[in-house]
CSV table of C-alpha atoms and ligand atoms in Angstrom, one decimal:
chain,number,residue,atom,x,y,z
A,1,MET,CA,0.0,0.0,0.0
A,2,GLN,CA,1.3,3.4,-1.0
A,3,ILE,CA,0.8,6.4,1.2
A,4,LYS,CA,-0.7,9.3,-0.8
A,5,ILE,CA,1.0,12.5,0.3
A,6,THR,CA,-0.6,15.9,-0.4
A,7,PRO,CA,1.6,18.5,1.3
A,8,THR,CA,-0.2,21.7,2.4
A,9,GLN,CA,0.4,24.8,0.3
A,10,ASP,CA,-0.1,26.9,3.4
A,11,SER,CA,2.3,25.8,6.1
A,12,ARG,CA,1.9,27.4,9.5
A,13,LEU,CA,5.5,26.6,10.5
A,14,GLY,CA,6.8,30.1,10.1
A,15,SER,CA,4.3,31.5,12.6
A,16,ILE,CA,5.2,29.1,15.5
A,17,ASP,CA,7.3,30.3,18.4
A,18,PHE,CA,9.3,27.2,19.4
A,19,ASN,CA,10.2,28.9,22.7
A,20,ASP,CA,6.5,29.0,23.7
A,21,LEU,CA,4.9,25.6,23.2
A,22,PRO,CA,2.2,24.8,25.6
A,23,PHE,CA,1.7,21.0,25.8
A,24,GLY,CA,-0.9,19.7,23.3
A,25,GLN,CA,-2.2,23.0,22.0
A,26,ILE,CA,-0.4,23.4,18.7
A,27,CYS,CA,-0.6,20.8,15.9
A,28,SER,CA,1.8,20.5,13.1
A,29,ASP,CA,0.7,20.9,9.4
A,30,HIS,CA,-0.3,17.4,8.5
A,31,MET,CA,-2.2,14.3,9.6
A,32,LEU,CA,-2.4,10.8,8.3
A,33,VAL,CA,-5.8,9.3,7.7
A,34,MET,CA,-6.6,5.7,6.9
A,35,ASP,CA,-10.1,4.2,6.9
A,36,TYR,CA,-11.1,0.6,7.5
A,37,GLU,CA,-14.0,-0.3,5.2
A,38,ASP,CA,-15.3,-3.5,3.7
A,39,GLY,CA,-13.2,-5.5,6.1
A,40,MET,CA,-9.9,-4.0,5.1
A,41,TRP,CA,-7.6,-1.0,5.6
A,42,GLN,CA,-7.9,1.4,2.6
A,43,SER,CA,-5.0,3.5,1.3
A,44,PRO,CA,-3.5,5.9,3.8
A,45,GLU,CA,-3.3,9.5,3.0
A,46,ILE,CA,-1.2,12.3,4.5
A,47,LYS,CA,-2.8,15.8,4.0
A,48,GLU,CA,-3.3,19.1,5.8
A,49,ILE,CA,-4.7,18.6,9.3
A,50,ALA,CA,-8.4,19.5,9.4
A,51,SER,CA,-11.6,18.7,11.3
A,52,PHE,CA,-13.8,15.7,10.5
A,53,ASP,CA,-17.5,15.7,10.0
A,54,ILE,CA,-19.1,13.5,12.7
A,55,HIS,CA,-22.6,12.1,12.4
A,56,PRO,CA,-24.7,12.3,15.6
A,57,ALA,CA,-25.0,8.5,15.5
A,58,ASN,CA,-21.3,7.9,15.3
A,59,LEU,CA,-20.7,4.7,17.3
A,60,ALA,CA,-17.5,5.9,19.1
A,61,LEU,CA,-19.3,8.8,20.6
A,62,HIS,CA,-21.9,6.6,22.2
A,63,TYR,CA,-20.2,3.3,23.0
A,64,GLY,CA,-16.6,4.3,23.3
A,65,GLN,CA,-14.8,2.3,20.7
A,66,SER,CA,-11.8,4.6,20.7
A,67,ILE,CA,-8.1,3.8,21.3
A,68,PHE,CA,-4.8,5.8,21.1
A,69,GLU,CA,-1.1,5.9,21.6
A,70,GLY,CA,1.3,8.6,22.7
A,71,MET,CA,5.0,8.7,21.6
A,72,LYS,CA,7.7,11.2,20.8
A,73,ALA,CA,10.2,12.1,18.1
A,74,ALA,CA,13.3,14.1,18.9
A,75,LYS,CA,16.3,15.3,16.8
A,76,ASP,CA,19.7,13.7,17.4
A,77,THR,CA,22.9,15.7,17.7
A,78,GLU,CA,23.1,15.9,13.8
A,79,GLY,CA,19.6,17.1,13.5
A,80,ASN,CA,18.1,13.7,12.3
A,81,PRO,CA,14.6,13.0,13.5
A,82,MET,CA,14.7,9.9,15.8
A,83,LEU,CA,11.8,7.7,16.9
A,84,PHE,CA,11.8,5.7,20.1
A,85,ARG,CA,10.4,2.1,20.4
A,86,VAL,CA,7.8,2.6,17.6
A,87,ASP,CA,7.4,-1.2,17.3
A,88,GLN,CA,6.3,-1.4,20.9
A,89,HIS,CA,3.7,1.3,20.3
A,90,ALA,CA,2.5,-0.7,17.3
A,91,LYS,CA,2.1,-3.8,19.4
A,92,ARG,CA,0.3,-1.9,22.2
A,93,ILE,CA,-2.2,-0.2,19.9
A,94,ASN,CA,-3.0,-3.7,18.5
A,95,ALA,CA,-3.4,-5.1,22.0
A,96,SER,CA,-5.8,-2.3,22.7
A,97,ALA,CA,-7.6,-2.9,19.4
A,98,ARG,CA,-8.1,-6.6,20.2
A,99,ARG,CA,-9.6,-5.9,23.6
A,100,MET,CA,-12.0,-3.3,22.1
A,101,CYS,CA,-13.1,-5.4,19.2
A,102,MET,CA,-11.4,-3.1,16.7
A,103,PRO,CA,-9.2,-4.1,13.7
A,104,GLU,CA,-5.5,-4.5,14.1
A,105,ILE,CA,-3.1,-2.4,12.0
A,106,PRO,CA,-0.2,-4.4,10.4
A,107,GLU,CA,2.9,-3.3,12.4
A,108,ASP,CA,4.8,-2.3,9.3
A,109,LEU,CA,2.0,-0.2,8.1
A,110,PHE,CA,1.8,1.5,11.6
A,111,CYS,CA,5.6,2.1,11.7
A,112,ASN,CA,5.9,3.4,8.1
A,113,ALA,CA,2.9,5.7,8.6
A,114,ILE,CA,4.7,7.3,11.6
A,115,HIS,CA,8.0,7.6,9.6
A,116,ALA,CA,6.2,9.2,6.6
A,117,LEU,CA,4.3,11.7,8.7
A,118,VAL,CA,7.3,12.7,10.9
A,119,ASP,CA,9.4,12.9,7.8
A,120,LEU,CA,7.1,15.4,6.1
A,121,ASP,CA,6.7,17.5,9.3
A,122,ARG,CA,10.4,17.1,10.4
A,123,GLY,CA,10.6,20.9,10.5
A,124,TRP,CA,8.1,20.8,13.4
A,125,ILE,CA,10.4,19.0,15.7
A,126,PRO,CA,11.4,21.7,18.1
A,127,PRO,CA,15.2,22.1,18.3
A,128,GLY,CA,15.4,23.0,22.0
A,129,GLU,CA,16.8,20.9,24.8
A,130,GLY,CA,14.1,18.7,26.2
A,131,SER,CA,11.6,19.6,23.4
A,132,SER,CA,10.1,17.0,21.1
A,133,LEU,CA,7.3,16.2,18.6
A,134,TYR,CA,4.5,14.4,20.4
A,135,ILE,CA,2.9,11.9,18.1
A,136,ARG,CA,-0.7,10.9,18.7
A,137,PRO,CA,-1.9,7.8,16.7
A,138,PHE,CA,-5.6,6.9,17.4
A,139,MET,CA,-8.5,4.9,16.0
A,140,PHE,CA,-12.2,5.3,16.4
A,141,ALA,CA,-15.4,3.6,15.2
A,142,THR,CA,-17.2,5.3,12.3
A,143,ASP,CA,-20.4,3.4,11.9
A,144,GLU,CA,-23.5,5.5,12.1
A,145,PHE,CA,-25.6,3.3,14.2
A,146,ILE,CA,-27.4,3.3,17.6
A,147,GLY,CA,-27.0,0.0,19.3
A,148,VAL,CA,-24.3,-1.8,21.2
A,149,ARG,CA,-22.2,-3.8,18.8
A,150,PRO,CA,-18.7,-3.5,17.3
A,151,SER,CA,-18.5,-1.0,14.4
A,152,HIS,CA,-17.8,-2.3,10.9
A,153,ASN,CA,-15.9,0.8,9.9
A,154,TYR,CA,-13.1,2.7,11.6
A,155,ARG,CA,-10.8,5.6,11.1
A,156,PHE,CA,-7.1,5.5,12.0
A,157,VAL,CA,-5.4,8.9,12.3
A,158,ILE,CA,-2.0,10.2,13.3
A,159,PHE,CA,-1.2,13.8,14.1
A,160,THR,CA,1.6,15.5,15.9
A,161,CYS,CA,2.2,18.4,18.3
A,162,PRO,CA,5.5,20.2,18.9
A,163,VAL,CA,6.0,20.3,22.7
A,164,GLY,CA,8.4,22.2,24.8
A,165,PRO,CA,10.5,20.8,27.6
A,166,TYR,CA,8.3,19.0,30.1
A,167,TYR,CA,9.7,20.2,33.4
A,168,SER,CA,8.8,17.2,35.5
A,169,LYS,CA,8.6,19.0,38.7
A,170,ALA,CA,8.0,16.7,41.6
A,171,VAL,CA,4.4,15.7,42.2
A,172,SER,CA,2.2,14.8,45.2
A,173,LEU,CA,-0.1,11.7,45.2
A,174,ILE,CA,-3.0,10.5,47.2
A,175,ALA,CA,-4.0,6.9,47.3
A,176,GLU,CA,-7.6,6.5,46.1
A,177,ASP,CA,-9.8,4.8,48.6
A,178,THR,CA,-13.2,5.0,47.0
A,179,PHE,CA,-12.9,4.9,43.2
A,180,VAL,CA,-11.1,2.5,41.0
A,181,ARG,CA,-9.4,3.0,37.6
A,182,ALA,CA,-9.3,-0.6,36.5
A,183,THR,CA,-9.9,-4.2,37.5
A,184,PRO,CA,-8.2,-7.4,36.2
A,185,GLY,CA,-10.5,-8.5,33.4
A,186,GLY,CA,-11.6,-4.9,32.6
A,187,VAL,CA,-10.0,-2.6,30.1
A,188,GLY,CA,-7.2,-1.0,32.2
A,189,GLU,CA,-4.5,-2.6,30.1
A,190,ALA,CA,-6.0,-1.1,26.9
A,191,LYS,CA,-5.2,2.5,26.0
A,192,THR,CA,-8.9,3.3,25.5
A,193,SER,CA,-10.5,6.7,25.9
A,194,GLY,CA,-13.0,5.6,28.6
A,195,ASN,CA,-10.2,4.8,31.1
A,196,TYR,CA,-9.2,8.5,31.0
A,197,ALA,CA,-12.8,9.7,31.3
A,198,ALA,CA,-13.3,7.5,34.3
A,199,SER,CA,-10.2,9.0,35.9
A,200,LEU,CA,-11.3,12.6,35.7
A,201,PHE,CA,-13.7,12.8,38.7
A,202,PRO,CA,-11.3,11.1,41.2
A,203,ALA,CA,-8.5,13.3,39.9
A,204,GLN,CA,-10.6,16.4,40.5
A,205,ARG,CA,-11.3,15.3,44.0
A,206,ALA,CA,-7.5,14.7,44.6
A,207,ASN,CA,-6.8,18.2,43.3
A,208,ALA,CA,-9.4,19.7,45.6
A,209,LYS,CA,-7.6,18.0,48.5
A,210,GLY,CA,-4.3,19.6,47.4
A,211,TYR,CA,-2.7,16.6,45.6
A,212,ASP,CA,-1.5,16.6,42.0
A,213,GLN,CA,-2.5,13.1,41.1
A,214,VAL,CA,-4.4,10.0,42.2
A,215,MET,CA,-2.5,6.8,43.0
A,216,TRP,CA,-4.8,4.0,41.9
A,217,MET,CA,-5.2,1.0,44.1
A,218,ASP,CA,-6.5,-2.5,43.5
A,219,PRO,CA,-10.3,-2.6,43.1
A,220,TYR,CA,-11.0,-5.2,45.9
A,221,GLU,CA,-9.3,-4.1,49.0
A,222,PHE,CA,-7.5,-0.8,48.1
A,223,LYS,CA,-4.4,-2.5,49.4
A,224,TYR,CA,-2.2,-2.9,46.4
A,225,ILE,CA,-0.8,-0.1,44.3
A,226,GLN,CA,-1.5,0.0,40.6
A,227,GLU,CA,-0.3,3.2,38.8
A,228,VAL,CA,-0.6,7.0,38.7
A,229,GLY,CA,-2.5,9.3,36.3
A,230,THR,CA,-0.7,8.7,33.0
A,231,MET,CA,2.4,7.1,34.6
A,232,ASN,CA,3.6,3.8,36.0
A,233,ILE,CA,5.1,4.0,39.5
A,234,PHE,CA,8.4,2.9,41.1
A,235,PHE,CA,9.5,2.9,44.7
A,236,VAL,CA,13.0,2.6,46.1
A,237,MET,CA,13.0,1.0,49.5
A,238,ASN,CA,16.0,-0.1,51.5
A,239,ASP,CA,18.1,0.1,48.3
A,240,LYS,CA,15.8,-2.2,46.4
A,241,ILE,CA,13.7,-1.0,43.4
A,242,TYR,CA,10.0,-2.0,43.3
A,243,THR,CA,7.2,-1.6,40.8
A,244,PRO,CA,3.7,-3.1,40.8
A,245,LYS,CA,3.6,-6.3,38.8
A,246,LEU,CA,1.4,-6.1,35.6
A,247,ASN,CA,-1.9,-7.8,36.3
A,248,GLY,CA,-4.1,-6.9,33.4
A,249,ALA,CA,-5.4,-3.8,35.1
A,250,ILE,CA,-2.2,-1.7,34.8
A,251,LEU,CA,-1.2,-0.1,31.5
A,252,LYS,CA,2.0,-1.8,30.1
A,253,GLY,CA,4.0,1.4,30.0
A,254,ILE,CA,6.8,1.5,27.4
A,255,THR,CA,8.8,3.8,29.7
A,256,ARG,CA,8.2,1.4,32.5
A,257,ASP,CA,9.8,-1.4,30.4
A,258,SER,CA,12.7,0.9,29.4
A,259,VAL,CA,13.4,1.7,33.1
A,260,ILE,CA,13.4,-2.0,34.0
A,261,GLU,CA,15.7,-2.8,31.0
A,262,ILE,CA,18.1,0.0,31.8
A,263,LEU,CA,18.4,-1.0,35.4
A,264,LYS,CA,18.8,-4.6,34.5
A,265,SER,CA,21.6,-3.8,32.1
A,266,GLN,CA,23.4,-2.1,35.1
A,267,GLY,CA,22.9,-5.2,37.3
A,268,ASN,CA,20.0,-3.7,39.2
A,269,LYS,CA,17.0,-5.9,39.4
A,270,VAL,CA,13.5,-4.3,39.6
A,271,ILE,CA,11.2,-6.3,41.9
A,272,GLU,CA,7.9,-6.7,40.1
A,273,LYS,CA,5.4,-8.0,42.6
A,274,PRO,CA,2.0,-7.0,43.9
A,275,LEU,CA,3.1,-4.0,46.1
A,276,SER,CA,1.0,-3.1,49.1
A,277,ILE,CA,0.7,0.4,50.5
A,278,LYS,CA,1.4,-1.2,53.9
A,279,LYS,CA,4.9,-2.2,52.8
A,280,VAL,CA,5.6,1.4,51.6
A,281,ILE,CA,4.3,2.9,54.8
A,282,LYS,CA,6.4,0.5,56.9
A,283,ALA,CA,9.5,1.4,54.9
A,284,TYR,CA,8.7,5.1,55.4
A,285,ASN,CA,8.3,4.7,59.1
A,286,LYS,CA,11.7,2.9,59.3
A,287,GLY,CA,13.3,5.7,57.2
A,288,GLU,CA,13.8,3.2,54.3
A,289,LEU,CA,11.6,4.9,51.7
A,290,GLN,CA,14.3,6.5,49.5
A,291,GLU,CA,12.6,7.4,46.2
A,292,VAL,CA,9.2,7.4,44.6
A,293,PHE,CA,8.9,8.3,40.9
A,294,GLY,CA,6.5,7.9,37.9
A,295,SER,CA,7.4,6.8,34.4
A,296,GLY,CA,5.6,7.8,31.2
A,297,THR,CA,6.2,9.2,27.7
A,298,ALA,CA,5.2,12.8,28.5
A,299,ALA,CA,7.3,13.4,31.6
A,300,VAL,CA,9.8,10.5,31.1
A,301,ILE,CA,10.5,10.3,34.8
A,302,SER,CA,8.6,12.4,37.3
A,303,PRO,CA,9.8,12.5,41.0
A,304,VAL,CA,7.2,12.3,43.7
A,305,TYR,CA,7.6,14.5,46.8
A,306,LYS,CA,4.6,13.4,48.8
A,307,VAL,CA,2.3,10.4,49.1
A,308,ALA,CA,-0.8,10.4,51.2
A,309,ALA,CA,-2.4,7.0,52.1
A,310,ARG,CA,-4.3,5.5,55.0
A,311,GLY,CA,-4.5,8.9,56.8
A,312,ILE,CA,-0.7,9.5,56.8
A,313,GLU,CA,1.4,11.8,54.6
A,314,MET,CA,4.8,10.5,53.6
A,315,THR,CA,7.1,13.3,52.5
A,316,LEU,CA,10.2,12.8,50.5
A,317,ASP,CA,13.1,14.9,49.3
A,318,PRO,CA,13.5,14.5,45.5
A,319,ASP,CA,16.7,16.6,45.6
A,320,SER,CA,18.3,13.5,47.3
A,321,TYR,CA,17.1,11.1,44.6
A,322,LYS,CA,19.8,9.3,42.6
A,323,ILE,CA,18.0,6.7,40.6
A,324,ALA,CA,15.2,8.8,39.2
A,325,PRO,CA,17.5,11.5,37.7
A,326,TYR,CA,19.9,8.9,36.4
A,327,LEU,CA,17.0,7.1,34.5
A,328,LYS,CA,15.7,10.4,33.1
A,329,ALA,CA,19.1,11.3,31.8
A,330,GLN,CA,19.6,7.8,30.3
A,331,ILE,CA,16.2,7.7,28.5
A,332,GLU,CA,16.5,11.2,27.2
A,333,GLY,CA,20.1,10.6,26.1
A,334,ILE,CA,19.2,7.4,24.3
A,335,ARG,CA,16.3,9.2,22.6
A,336,LYS,CA,18.5,12.0,21.4
A,337,GLY,CA,21.5,9.9,20.5
A,338,THR,CA,23.8,11.5,23.1
A,339,ILE,CA,24.0,8.2,24.9
A,340,GLU,CA,24.7,5.0,22.9
A,341,ASP,CA,21.6,3.0,22.3
A,342,THR,CA,22.7,-0.5,23.2
A,343,PHE,CA,19.1,-1.7,23.3
A,344,GLY,CA,18.1,-1.0,19.7
A,345,TRP,CA,15.3,1.2,20.7
A,346,THR,CA,15.8,4.2,18.5
A,347,GLU,CA,15.6,4.6,14.7
A,348,LYS,CA,16.2,7.4,12.3
A,349,VAL,CA,13.2,8.7,10.5
A,350,LYS,CA,13.3,7.4,6.9
A,351,GLU,CA,13.3,9.9,4.1
A,352,SER,CA,9.9,9.7,2.4
A,353,ALA,CA,11.4,8.3,-0.8
A,354,ALA,CA,12.4,5.3,1.2
A,355,VAL,CA,9.0,4.7,2.8
A,356,ALA,CA,7.0,2.0,1.2
A,357,VAL,CA,3.9,0.7,2.9
B,1,PMP,N1,-0.3,4.5,32.6
B,1,PMP,C1,-1.3,5.2,31.9
B,1,PMP,C2,-2.7,5.1,32.4
B,1,PMP,C3,-0.9,6.0,30.8
B,1,PMP,O1,-1.8,6.7,30.1
B,1,PMP,C4,0.5,6.0,30.4
B,1,PMP,C5,0.9,6.9,29.2
B,1,PMP,N2,0.8,6.2,28.1
B,1,PMP,C6,1.4,5.3,31.2
B,1,PMP,C7,1.0,4.6,32.3
B,1,PMP,C8,2.9,5.3,30.8
B,1,PMP,O2,3.0,4.6,29.6
B,1,PMP,P1,4.2,4.9,28.5
B,1,PMP,O3,5.4,4.8,29.3
B,1,PMP,O4,4.1,3.9,27.5
B,1,PMP,O5,3.9,6.3,28.1
């Protein structure tokens, strides 16, 4: 399948101030659109970004068949656009698609579509330290039908947003004790829109209590930690590194996996087990809770300075952290090519002539 490319005649690039890039508000010139009709993916097209017409009976709006990914492109030291673990994002969107009864996208097609779009909008990758081009692939149902059943038709879209450095200032968390994000057997492991809608009300309550984000707990006893907002979570206790074991309810973070692999390559094992809040509180009371940090594409690594749970507030000093800043520097360095990528995670964006789908 060939990607049809119709470049805009009216680029907005010249009017963008790369020193002022609020997260997620500015889109680059182009988008890729590919429709699923008659049981197959139709030819993809890259064209000027524009709104869609949506029929009131659009199935996705009512019954939520909608999934997405989030990834980043950055420039290496020679100015080449680089992608990070695209294959893993391809695998994860397909895992989400399977769970939500949506069609999978052949991995090559997904990866080449990202290459072609980022290649065309390579001028939109902000040059500054810590800046990047955020890439948002997503898919939604397009049948016009009222009734609960899988859609027959879908639209897959990719668009990108230049984003400035994400100053991952330390955050405060509160363990949720009323609402749940996900349950094993549910859709927590899928990157589907409804998970984020369901998180808004508890997040608002956490904010009203003075905390930045909710720390999600298991849905049965509110005893075991799951994850945080749009990040997976790590704890360093008594010189050992812990993260909740994946259990079908936790999103399989690609940054989480990168953290585990980097630490493993340094001879540091991450203990992946069901992690109880009781264990964390106990470590805190013994002076053994050394670091808490989140991992995710947007912030990469985000240190935590306060965790509230079971009526107590654990305060930490991110300035003393050693592992979190090391990991952030490693991941950012690998992404930008300033640290050698011994994992094979990065790839240079192919010139469009070389892209064949
Ligand atoms: N958990 C949730 C709920 C998320 O939305 C994200 C962001 N995709 C993550 C964890 C972190 O995943 P990743 O490292 O792949 O960005």
